[in-house]
Coordinates of C-alpha atoms in Angstrom, one line a residue:
X1 CA -4.2 -56.4 36.2
X2 CA -4.2 -52.8 36.1
X3 CA -1.1 -52.5 33.8
X4 CA -2.7 -55.1 31.3
X5 CA -6.1 -53.4 31.2
X6 CA -3.9 -49.9 30.5
X7 CA -2.2 -52.0 27.6
X8 CA -5.7 -53.2 26.3
X9 CA -7.4 -49.8 26.3
X10 CA -4.4 -47.8 24.9
X11 CA -3.8 -50.4 22.1
X12 CA -7.4 -50.5 21.3
X13 CA -7.3 -46.4 21.3
X14 CA -4.3 -46.5 19.1
X15 CA -5.8 -49.2 16.8
X16 CA -9.1 -47.0 16.5
X17 CA -7.3 -44.0 15.9
X18 CA -5.1 -45.5 13.3
X19 CA -8.2 -46.6 11.3
X20 CA -9.7 -43.3 11.6
X21 CA -6.2 -41.5 10.5
X22 CA -5.9 -43.9 7.5
X23 CA -9.5 -43.4 6.3
X24 CA -9.0 -39.5 6.9
X25 CA -5.7 -39.3 4.8
X26 CA -7.3 -41.4 2.1
X27 CA -10.4 -39.1 1.9
X28 CA -8.3 -36.0 2.0
X29 CA -6.2 -37.4 -0.8
X30 CA -9.4 -38.2 -2.8
X31 CA -10.5 -34.7 -2.0
X32 CA -13.9 -33.5 -3.2
X33 CA -14.1 -36.0 -6.0
X34 CA -15.6 -38.7 -3.6
X35 CA -18.9 -37.2 -3.8
X36 CA -18.7 -36.6 -7.5
X37 CA -17.5 -40.1 -8.2
X38 CA -20.4 -41.7 -6.2
X39 CA -22.9 -39.0 -7.8
X40 CA -21.8 -39.7 -11.5
X41 CA -20.8 -43.5 -11.8
X42 CA -23.8 -45.3 -10.2
X43 CA -26.4 -45.3 -12.8
X44 CA -26.5 -49.3 -12.7
X45 CA -26.6 -51.3 -9.7
X46 CA -23.5 -53.1 -10.6
X47 CA -21.6 -50.0 -11.2
X48 CA -22.7 -48.7 -7.9
X49 CA -21.3 -52.0 -6.1
X50 CA -18.0 -51.4 -7.8
X51 CA -17.8 -47.6 -6.6
X52 CA -19.0 -48.7 -3.3
X53 CA -16.2 -51.4 -2.9
X54 CA -13.7 -48.8 -4.3
X55 CA -14.7 -45.8 -1.9
X56 CA -14.9 -47.9 1.1
X57 CA -11.4 -49.3 0.3
X58 CA -10.5 -45.5 0.3
X59 CA -12.3 -44.3 3.5
X60 CA -11.8 -47.5 5.2
X61 CA -15.4 -47.3 6.5
X62 CA -18.6 -48.8 5.2
X63 CA -20.6 -46.8 7.5
X64 CA -18.9 -43.4 6.2
X65 CA -19.8 -44.4 2.5
X66 CA -23.3 -45.1 3.5
X67 CA -23.7 -41.9 5.4
X68 CA -22.3 -40.1 2.2
X69 CA -24.8 -42.1 0.4
X70 CA -27.5 -41.2 2.7
X71 CA -26.6 -37.6 2.3
X72 CA -26.5 -37.7 -1.5
X73 CA -30.0 -39.6 -1.8
X74 CA -31.5 -37.0 0.8
X75 CA -30.1 -33.9 -1.2
X76 CA -31.7 -35.3 -4.3
X77 CA -28.5 -36.4 -5.9
X78 CA -28.9 -40.0 -6.0
X79 CA -32.0 -42.0 -6.4
X80 CA -32.6 -45.1 -4.0
X81 CA -31.9 -47.6 -6.7
X82 CA -28.5 -46.1 -7.2
X83 CA -27.9 -46.0 -3.4
X84 CA -28.4 -49.9 -3.1
X85 CA -25.7 -50.9 -5.3
X86 CA -23.3 -48.8 -3.5
X87 CA -24.4 -49.9 0.1
X88 CA -23.8 -53.3 -1.4
X89 CA -20.2 -52.5 -2.6
X90 CA -19.5 -51.1 0.8
X91 CA -20.2 -54.3 2.6
X92 CA -17.7 -55.6 0.3
X93 CA -15.2 -52.9 0.3
X94 CA -15.2 -53.1 4.1
X95 CA -13.5 -56.5 4.1
X96 CA -10.4 -54.6 2.7
X97 CA -9.3 -54.0 6.3
X98 CA -9.6 -57.2 7.6
X99 CA -7.6 -58.4 4.8
X100 CA -4.9 -56.0 5.4
X101 CA -4.9 -56.8 9.2
X102 CA -4.7 -60.5 8.2
X103 CA -1.5 -60.0 6.3
X104 CA 1.7 -60.8 8.0
X105 CA 3.0 -57.1 8.1
X106 CA 2.7 -56.3 11.7
X107 CA 6.6 -56.4 12.2
X108 CA 7.0 -53.5 10.0
X109 CA 4.4 -51.3 12.1
X110 CA 7.1 -49.1 13.2
X111 CA 8.6 -48.5 10.1
X112 CA 5.0 -47.1 8.5
X113 CA 4.7 -45.0 11.8
X114 CA 8.2 -43.6 10.9
X115 CA 7.6 -42.8 7.2
X116 CA 4.2 -41.4 7.8
X117 CA 5.7 -39.0 10.3
X118 CA 8.5 -38.0 8.3
X119 CA 5.8 -37.2 5.2
X120 CA 3.8 -35.2 7.3
X121 CA 6.3 -33.0 9.2
X122 CA 8.9 -32.5 6.5
X123 CA 7.0 -32.3 3.4
X124 CA 4.5 -29.0 2.9
X125 CA 2.4 -30.3 -0.3
X126 CA -0.9 -31.3 1.0
X127 CA -0.9 -34.5 -1.4
X128 CA 2.3 -35.8 0.4
X129 CA 1.0 -34.9 3.8
X130 CA -2.2 -36.6 3.5
X131 CA -0.5 -39.5 2.2
X132 CA 1.7 -39.5 5.2
X133 CA -1.2 -39.6 7.4
X134 CA -2.6 -42.7 5.6
X135 CA 0.8 -44.4 6.1
X136 CA 0.8 -43.2 9.6
X137 CA -2.7 -44.6 10.3
X138 CA -1.6 -47.7 8.8
X139 CA 1.2 -48.3 11.0
X140 CA -0.8 -47.3 14.1
X141 CA -3.4 -50.0 13.3
X142 CA -0.7 -52.9 13.8
X143 CA 0.9 -51.0 16.5
X144 CA -2.3 -50.7 18.5
X145 CA -3.1 -54.5 17.7
X146 CA 0.4 -55.3 19.2
X147 CA 0.2 -53.0 22.1
X148 CA -3.5 -54.6 22.8
X149 CA -2.0 -58.1 22.7
X150 CA 0.6 -57.2 25.6
X151 CA -2.4 -56.7 27.8
X152 CA -4.8 -59.4 26.5
X153 CA -2.2 -62.3 26.7
X154 CA -2.3 -62.9 30.6
X155 CA -6.0 -61.9 30.8
X156 CA -7.0 -64.3 27.9
X157 CA -5.3 -67.1 30.1
X158 CA -7.6 -66.4 33.3
X159 CA -10.1 -69.1 34.0
X160 CA -13.0 -66.5 33.8
X161 CA -12.1 -65.3 30.2
X162 CA -11.5 -68.9 29.0
X163 CA -14.9 -69.8 30.2
X164 CA -16.3 -66.7 28.4
X165 CA -14.8 -67.7 25.1
X166 CA -15.8 -71.4 25.8
X167 CA -19.6 -70.0 25.9
X168 CA -19.0 -68.7 22.7
X169 CA -17.2 -71.7 21.1
X170 CA -19.1 -74.6 22.8
X171 CA -21.2 -76.1 20.0
X172 CA -22.7 -78.5 22.7
X173 CA -24.7 -75.3 24.0
X174 CA -27.4 -74.7 21.4
X175 CA -27.2 -71.0 21.7
X176 CA -23.6 -70.5 21.2
X177 CA -24.4 -68.9 17.9
X178 CA -26.8 -66.4 19.8
X179 CA -24.0 -65.1 22.3
X180 CA -21.6 -64.7 19.5
X181 CA -24.0 -62.6 17.3
X182 CA -25.3 -60.6 20.4
X183 CA -21.6 -59.7 21.3
X184 CA -20.4 -58.9 17.8
X185 CA -23.5 -56.7 17.2
X186 CA -23.1 -54.6 20.5
X187 CA -19.5 -54.3 20.4
X188 CA -19.6 -53.1 16.7
X189 CA -22.2 -50.6 17.7
X190 CA -20.3 -49.4 20.6
X191 CA -17.2 -48.4 18.7
X192 CA -19.3 -48.0 15.5
X193 CA -16.7 -49.8 13.2
X194 CA -17.0 -53.0 11.8
X195 CA -13.5 -52.9 10.6
X196 CA -12.2 -52.4 13.9
X197 CA -14.2 -54.8 15.9
X198 CA -13.3 -57.6 13.3
X199 CA -9.8 -56.5 13.5
X200 CA -9.8 -57.1 17.4
X201 CA -11.8 -60.4 16.9
X202 CA -9.0 -61.4 14.5
X203 CA -6.3 -60.8 17.1
X204 CA -8.1 -62.7 19.8
X205 CA -8.7 -65.6 17.2
X206 CA -5.0 -65.7 16.4
X207 CA -3.9 -65.6 20.2
X208 CA -5.1 -69.2 20.5
X209 CA -2.0 -70.4 19.1
X210 CA 0.3 -68.1 20.8
X211 CA -1.2 -69.0 24.2
X212 CA -0.9 -72.5 23.5
X213 CA -4.6 -72.9 25.2
X214 CA -7.4 -73.1 22.5
X215 CA -10.5 -71.7 24.0
X216 CA -11.7 -69.4 21.2
X217 CA -12.4 -71.3 18.4
X218 CA -13.6 -70.8 14.8
X219 CA -17.3 -71.8 15.9
X220 CA -17.0 -68.8 18.4
X221 CA -15.4 -66.6 16.1
X222 CA -17.6 -66.8 12.8
X223 CA -20.9 -65.8 14.8
X224 CA -19.1 -62.7 16.2
X225 CA -18.2 -61.8 12.5
X226 CA -21.7 -62.2 11.6
X227 CA -23.0 -59.9 14.5
X228 CA -20.2 -57.5 13.4
X229 CA -22.0 -57.0 10.2
X230 CA -25.3 -56.1 12.0
X231 CA -23.7 -53.9 14.5
X232 CA -22.0 -51.6 11.5
X233 CA -25.6 -50.6 10.4
X234 CA -26.1 -48.4 13.5
X235 CA -24.1 -45.4 12.0
X236 CA -26.1 -45.4 8.9
X237 CA -29.4 -45.7 11.0
X238 CA -28.3 -42.9 13.5
X239 CA -27.5 -40.7 10.4
X240 CA -30.8 -41.1 8.7
X241 CA -33.1 -40.5 11.8
X242 CA -33.5 -36.6 10.9
X243 CA -33.2 -37.2 7.3
X244 CA -35.6 -37.7 4.4
X245 CA -37.9 -40.8 3.8
X246 CA -35.5 -41.8 0.9
X247 CA -32.5 -41.3 3.6
X248 CA -34.3 -43.6 5.9
X249 CA -34.9 -46.1 3.2
X250 CA -31.2 -46.4 2.4
X251 CA -30.5 -47.1 6.1
X252 CA -33.3 -49.6 6.2
X253 CA -31.7 -51.5 3.1
X254 CA -28.4 -51.5 4.8
X255 CA -29.9 -53.1 7.8
X256 CA -31.9 -55.6 5.7
X257 CA -28.9 -56.4 3.8
X258 CA -26.8 -57.6 6.7
X259 CA -29.7 -59.0 8.6
X260 CA -30.5 -61.2 5.8
X261 CA -26.8 -62.0 5.3
X262 CA -26.5 -63.2 8.8
X263 CA -29.6 -65.2 8.8
X264 CA -28.7 -66.9 5.7
X265 CA -25.0 -67.8 7.2
X266 CA -26.4 -68.7 10.4
X267 CA -28.9 -71.3 8.9
X268 CA -25.9 -72.6 7.1
X269 CA -23.5 -72.1 9.6
X270 CA -22.1 -75.8 9.5
X271 CA -21.1 -75.8 5.8
X272 CA -20.0 -72.0 6.2
X273 CA -17.7 -73.3 9.2
X274 CA -16.4 -76.3 7.1
X275 CA -15.5 -74.1 4.1
X276 CA -13.7 -71.6 6.1
X277 CA -11.8 -74.4 8.0
X278 CA -10.8 -76.1 4.6
X279 CA -9.5 -72.8 3.5
X280 CA -7.7 -72.2 6.7
X281 CA -6.0 -75.7 6.7
X282 CA -5.3 -75.7 3.0
X283 CA -3.8 -72.3 2.5
X284 CA -3.1 -70.7 5.8
X285 CA -2.0 -71.5 9.3
X286 CA -4.1 -72.8 12.3
X287 CA -5.7 -69.7 13.9
X288 CA -4.5 -67.5 11.2
X289 CA -5.7 -63.8 11.4
X290 CA -6.4 -64.1 7.7
X291 CA -9.0 -66.8 8.4
X292 CA -11.4 -64.5 9.7
X293 CA -10.6 -62.2 7.0
X294 CA -11.7 -64.8 4.3
X295 CA -14.6 -65.7 6.2
X296 CA -15.6 -62.0 6.3
X297 CA -15.1 -61.5 2.6
X298 CA -17.1 -64.8 1.8
X299 CA -20.1 -63.7 3.8
X300 CA -20.3 -60.1 2.1
X301 CA -19.4 -61.4 -1.3
X302 CA -22.0 -64.2 -1.0
X303 CA -24.7 -62.1 0.3
X304 CA -24.1 -59.5 -2.3
X305 CA -24.5 -62.1 -5.2
X306 CA -27.8 -63.4 -3.7
X307 CA -29.5 -60.1 -2.9
X308 CA -28.2 -58.5 -6.2
X309 CA -31.3 -60.3 -8.1
X310 CA -33.7 -58.8 -5.4
X311 CA -32.7 -55.0 -5.4
X312 CA -36.3 -54.1 -6.6
X313 CA -37.9 -56.3 -3.8
X314 CA -35.6 -54.7 -1.4
X315 CA -36.8 -51.1 -2.3
X316 CA -40.3 -52.4 -2.2
X317 CA -40.0 -53.7 1.3
X318 CA -37.9 -50.5 2.3
X319 CA -41.1 -48.6 1.1
X320 CA -43.5 -50.8 3.3
X321 CA -41.2 -50.3 6.3
X322 CA -40.9 -46.4 5.6
X323 CA -44.3 -45.3 4.5
X324 CA -44.9 -42.3 2.5
X325 CA -46.2 -39.3 4.9
X326 CA -49.6 -38.1 4.0
X327 CA -48.3 -34.5 3.8
X328 CA -45.0 -33.0 2.7
X329 CA -42.9 -30.9 5.1
X330 CA -40.9 -28.7 3.0
X331 CA -38.2 -28.4 5.5
X332 CA -37.8 -32.4 5.8
X333 CA -37.0 -32.7 2.1
X334 CA -34.0 -30.5 2.4
X335 CA -31.5 -31.8 4.7
X336 CA -30.5 -33.4 7.8
X337 CA -27.8 -31.8 9.7
X338 CA -26.5 -34.9 11.2
X339 CA -25.5 -36.0 7.7
X340 CA -23.5 -33.2 6.7
X341 CA -20.3 -33.8 8.6
X342 CA -18.5 -36.1 6.2
X343 CA -17.2 -33.7 3.6
X344 CA -17.6 -29.8 3.4
X345 CA -18.3 -30.4 -0.4
X346 CA -21.3 -32.5 0.4
X347 CA -22.4 -30.1 2.9
X348 CA -22.4 -27.2 0.3
X349 CA -24.4 -29.2 -2.0
X350 CA -27.0 -29.7 0.9
X351 CA -27.0 -26.0 1.2
X352 CA -27.2 -25.2 -2.3
X353 CA -30.3 -27.9 -2.4
X354 CA -31.8 -25.9 0.4
X355 CA -31.3 -22.4 -1.3
X356 CA -32.9 -23.8 -4.4
X357 CA -35.9 -24.8 -2.3
X358 CA -36.1 -21.4 -0.6
X359 CA -35.9 -19.7 -3.9
X360 CA -38.9 -21.7 -5.3
X361 CA -40.9 -20.7 -2.0
X362 CA -40.1 -17.3 -2.2
X363 CA -41.3 -17.3 -5.9
X364 CA -44.4 -19.1 -4.8
X365 CA -44.9 -16.4 -2.3
X366 CA -44.5 -13.8 -5.1
X367 CA -47.3 -15.3 -7.1
X368 CA -49.3 -15.4 -4.0
X369 CA -48.8 -11.6 -3.6
X370 CA -49.5 -10.7 -7.1
X371 CA -52.8 -12.6 -7.0
X372 CA -53.7 -10.8 -3.8
X373 CA -53.0 -7.6 -5.0
X374 CA -55.9 -7.9 -7.5
X375 CA -58.3 -10.5 -5.9
X376 CA -58.9 -10.6 -2.2
X377 CA -58.6 -14.3 -1.5
X378 CA -59.6 -15.0 2.3
X379 CA -57.1 -17.3 3.1
X380 CA -54.0 -15.3 1.8
X381 CA -53.1 -13.6 5.0
X382 CA -52.7 -17.1 6.8
X383 CA -50.7 -18.5 3.9
X384 CA -48.6 -15.6 3.8
X385 CA -47.7 -15.6 7.3
X386 CA -46.9 -19.6 7.2
X387 CA -44.5 -18.8 3.9
X388 CA -42.9 -15.9 5.9
X389 CA -42.3 -18.0 8.9
X390 CA -40.8 -20.7 6.6
X391 CA -38.4 -18.4 4.9
X392 CA -37.3 -16.9 8.3
X393 CA -36.7 -20.8 9.3
X394 CA -34.8 -21.4 6.4
X395 CA -32.6 -18.4 6.9
X396 CA -31.8 -19.3 10.2
X397 CA -31.0 -23.0 9.8
X398 CA -29.2 -22.6 6.5
X399 CA -27.1 -19.7 8.0
X400 CA -26.4 -21.2 11.3
X401 CA -25.2 -24.2 9.5
X402 CA -22.8 -22.7 7.1
X403 CA -21.3 -20.7 10.1
X404 CA -20.9 -24.1 11.7
X405 CA -19.5 -25.3 8.6
X406 CA -16.9 -22.7 8.4
X407 CA -15.6 -23.1 11.9
X408 CA -15.4 -26.7 11.7
X409 CA -13.7 -27.3 8.4
X410 CA -10.9 -25.8 6.5
X411 CA -12.8 -24.9 3.2
X412 CA -10.9 -24.7 -0.1
X413 CA -10.8 -21.3 -1.6
X414 CA -13.6 -22.5 -4.3
X415 CA -15.7 -23.9 -1.6
X416 CA -15.2 -20.4 0.6
X417 CA -16.6 -18.3 -2.6
X418 CA -19.4 -20.5 -2.8
X419 CA -20.4 -20.4 0.6
X420 CA -19.9 -16.4 0.8
X421 CA -22.1 -16.3 -2.1
X422 CA -24.8 -18.5 -0.6
X423 CA -24.8 -16.5 2.6
X424 CA -25.6 -13.6 0.6
X425 CA -28.4 -15.3 -1.6
X426 CA -30.1 -16.6 1.6
X427 CA -30.1 -13.1 2.9
X428 CA -31.7 -11.8 -0.5
X429 CA -34.3 -14.5 -0.5
X430 CA -35.3 -13.8 3.2
X431 CA -35.4 -10.0 2.4
X432 CA -37.5 -10.6 -0.7
X433 CA -40.1 -12.5 1.6
X434 CA -40.2 -9.5 3.8
X435 CA -40.9 -7.2 0.9
X436 CA -43.5 -9.7 -0.3
X437 CA -45.1 -9.4 3.3
X438 CA -45.2 -5.5 3.1
X439 CA -47.1 -6.1 -0.2
X440 CA -49.8 -8.4 1.2
X441 CA -50.1 -6.0 4.2
X442 CA -50.6 -3.0 2.0
X443 CA -53.4 -4.6 0.1
X444 CA -55.0 -6.0 3.2
X445 CA -55.3 -2.3 4.3
X446 CA -56.7 -1.4 1.1
X447 CA -59.3 -4.2 1.3
X448 CA -60.0 -3.1 4.9
X449 CA -60.8 0.6 3.5
X450 CA -62.3 -0.7 0.4
X451 CA -59.7 1.0 -1.6
X452 CA -59.7 -0.3 -5.2
X453 CA -57.3 0.4 -8.0
X454 CA -57.9 2.6 -10.5
X455 CA -57.7 1.1 -14.3
X456 CA -54.4 2.9 -15.1
X457 CA -53.0 1.7 -11.5
X458 CA -54.1 -2.0 -12.4
X459 CA -52.5 -1.9 -15.6
X460 CA -49.2 -0.3 -14.4
X461 CA -49.1 -3.1 -11.3
X462 CA -49.9 -6.0 -13.8
X463 CA -47.0 -4.9 -16.1
X464 CA -44.8 -4.5 -13.2
X465 CA -45.5 -7.8 -11.8
X466 CA -45.1 -9.3 -15.2
X467 CA -41.4 -7.9 -15.4
X468 CA -40.6 -9.0 -12.1
X469 CA -41.9 -12.5 -12.6
X470 CA -39.7 -13.0 -15.8
X471 CA -36.8 -11.4 -13.7
X472 CA -37.5 -13.9 -11.0
X473 CA -37.3 -16.8 -13.3
X474 CA -34.1 -15.9 -15.0
X475 CA -32.7 -15.3 -11.5
X476 CA -33.7 -18.7 -10.0
X477 CA -32.2 -20.4 -13.2
X478 CA -29.0 -18.6 -13.1
X479 CA -28.7 -19.7 -9.5
X480 CA -29.7 -23.2 -9.7
X481 CA -27.8 -23.8 -13.0
X482 CA -25.0 -21.3 -12.5
X483 CA -26.0 -19.8 -15.7
X484 CA -24.3 -16.6 -16.4
X485 CA -26.4 -15.8 -19.4
X486 CA -29.7 -15.9 -17.3
X487 CA -28.0 -13.9 -14.5
X488 CA -27.1 -11.2 -17.1
X489 CA -30.7 -11.2 -18.4
X490 CA -31.8 -10.6 -14.7
X491 CA -29.6 -7.6 -14.5
X492 CA -31.0 -6.1 -17.7
X493 CA -34.6 -6.7 -16.3
X494 CA -33.5 -4.8 -13.0
X495 CA -32.5 -1.9 -15.2
X496 CA -35.8 -2.0 -16.5
X497 CA -37.7 -2.2 -13.2
X498 CA -36.0 0.9 -11.7
X499 CA -37.2 2.8 -15.0
X500 CA -40.8 1.2 -14.3
X501 CA -40.9 2.4 -10.9
X502 CA -40.0 5.7 -11.7
X503 CA -42.6 5.9 -14.7
X504 CA -45.4 4.3 -12.5
X505 CA -44.9 6.6 -9.7
X506 CA -45.3 9.6 -12.2
X507 CA -48.4 8.1 -13.8
X508 CA -49.9 7.9 -10.2
X509 CA -49.3 11.5 -9.5
X510 CA -50.8 12.2 -12.9
X511 CA -53.8 10.2 -11.8
X512 CA -54.3 12.0 -8.8
X513 CA -53.9 15.6 -10.6
X514 CA -56.6 14.2 -13.0
X515 CA -59.1 13.4 -10.1
X516 CA -58.9 9.8 -11.2
X517 CA -58.7 8.6 -7.5
X518 CA -58.7 10.0 -4.0
X519 CA -55.4 10.2 -1.9
X520 CA -55.9 8.7 1.8
X521 CA -53.4 7.4 4.3
X522 CA -54.4 3.9 3.4
X523 CA -53.7 4.0 -0.4
X524 CA -50.0 2.9 0.0
X525 CA -49.6 3.0 -3.9
X526 CA -46.0 4.6 -3.6
X527 CA -45.0 2.1 -1.0
X528 CA -46.2 -0.9 -3.1
X529 CA -44.2 0.5 -6.0
X530 CA -41.1 1.0 -3.8
X531 CA -41.1 -2.6 -2.3
X532 CA -41.6 -3.8 -5.9
X533 CA -38.5 -2.2 -7.0
X534 CA -36.5 -3.6 -3.7
X535 CA -37.5 -7.0 -4.8
X536 CA -35.9 -6.2 -8.2
X537 CA -32.8 -4.8 -6.4
X538 CA -32.4 -8.4 -4.3
X539 CA -32.9 -10.3 -7.4
X540 CA -30.0 -8.5 -9.0
X541 CA -27.8 -9.0 -6.2
X542 CA -28.4 -12.7 -6.6
X543 CA -27.6 -12.6 -10.4
X544 CA -24.5 -10.5 -9.7
X545 CA -22.9 -13.3 -7.5
X546 CA -23.6 -15.7 -10.1
X547 CA -21.4 -13.5 -12.5
X548 CA -18.8 -12.5 -10.3
X549 CA -18.9 -14.6 -7.0
X550 CA -15.7 -12.7 -5.8
X551 CA -17.1 -9.3 -6.0
X552 CA -17.2 -7.1 -2.8
X553 CA -20.4 -7.4 -1.2
X554 CA -22.6 -4.5 -1.6
X555 CA -24.0 -2.2 1.1
X556 CA -27.4 -3.4 2.0
X557 CA -29.3 0.0 2.8
X558 CA -31.9 -1.9 4.9
X559 CA -29.1 -2.8 7.3
X560 CA -27.5 0.8 7.2
X561 CA -28.8 2.7 10.2
X562 CA -27.8 6.0 8.5
X563 CA -30.4 5.5 5.9

């Protein structure tokens, strides 16, 4: 018994690893184009379905595609309606694995393994090595199933296991379908792969003819297949827990699709059984592994055809289940870290989305500080503290995630350059926030001391703020849209800010000499100009990284203990 259990456990492990390796090899072969394909070719539900089928066939995981879609929706790169089509297609695409497993090619498993290993170890080109990983994984899938069968044969023949299968297959028991659906759901949720669970169910069903004892019939297998479709939604559900509202709605629609499809086929279980049985007896052999592959395809294709006409209704229902929150958590709408492990390129898109938001928050903070410089609004200090904490939070979360991204992934040179640039940009926005906090503090002190700006001082500051605001807009546009012309414009503005800082400092000295104002330790006018000039420096850093992302990082004097 111990030896049989080891065969089963080892076979399942090899089988699951084979599916993972096959999908990973295909994903690496496709590269970062996976995200781009989903984002750009899903403008209609029908196209989304076709893309979902194609990509799930490549990744060998409907859960993986669903998680990618949840990530793109959370990043704002896809609409919910676009996502629904891809999710529908993913449910059809996941049947490809069961079809492959159902084909009579298990005798060539070791040959696939041999070819895959040769391609991995004797070739240096990444494309060939990745393709080799796919072929190796394909071979391991069948080798794992055969290994598992060695241990299962004697166990399946035992009275206890036969009774268990009869529980699933005995139609005289009114709840046989419930036991099958529950088993399929829990088993798939546990291993988080409907392709894997259905592959194992296919093997168990096929073993009837080899054992000569029919205990696991089509009646017992079909509810398990239906349950597997429910269980596969667990991965997307877990991925959406910390995501945006739209991400959660994608997961809900995925669950609704499979629940509705399962309920529909359970209601029509008898005709469903008769159709699959007719296909088996007409085109296949009794207890063929291909029988359940056909049943899986039929269930998902019919469900897609039915629900295709109710996409808008599903979206409305998802909005009812996941209601809009009465408040807007700015951090929540940026990213969910649990979704960023699928591909490095998707992770970097999340980072870019987060930095874009961080830049806009910094710009809002700039406008608040500008208003406070001329009008003592009572809630400014509290609001400034909130924004400063938000920027610090963005800085920490984005920075920490990007470091984990570097450690966990072998990034391409292009992605490494983008990541390095983005790290600098995050730091610059956070430092701008620090300077704005200083400005708010300076004016708070002035208001407490009843220090008012002279006419000339106010004119100079308004002029300086106006130039910085235009520079801010140019810098944000250059970063968000990777616009080099806007970046060059921002750098021109920075040269102007340096000259203005020097000019306005001299104007201040002239006003002191003329007796237009009284100097006190609380005046802080020179420090105000200095902080505004430093804001311009950090905006220039961001713009320079757009023009030349490979440039040597500048020495940040604020980090230099010698200054």
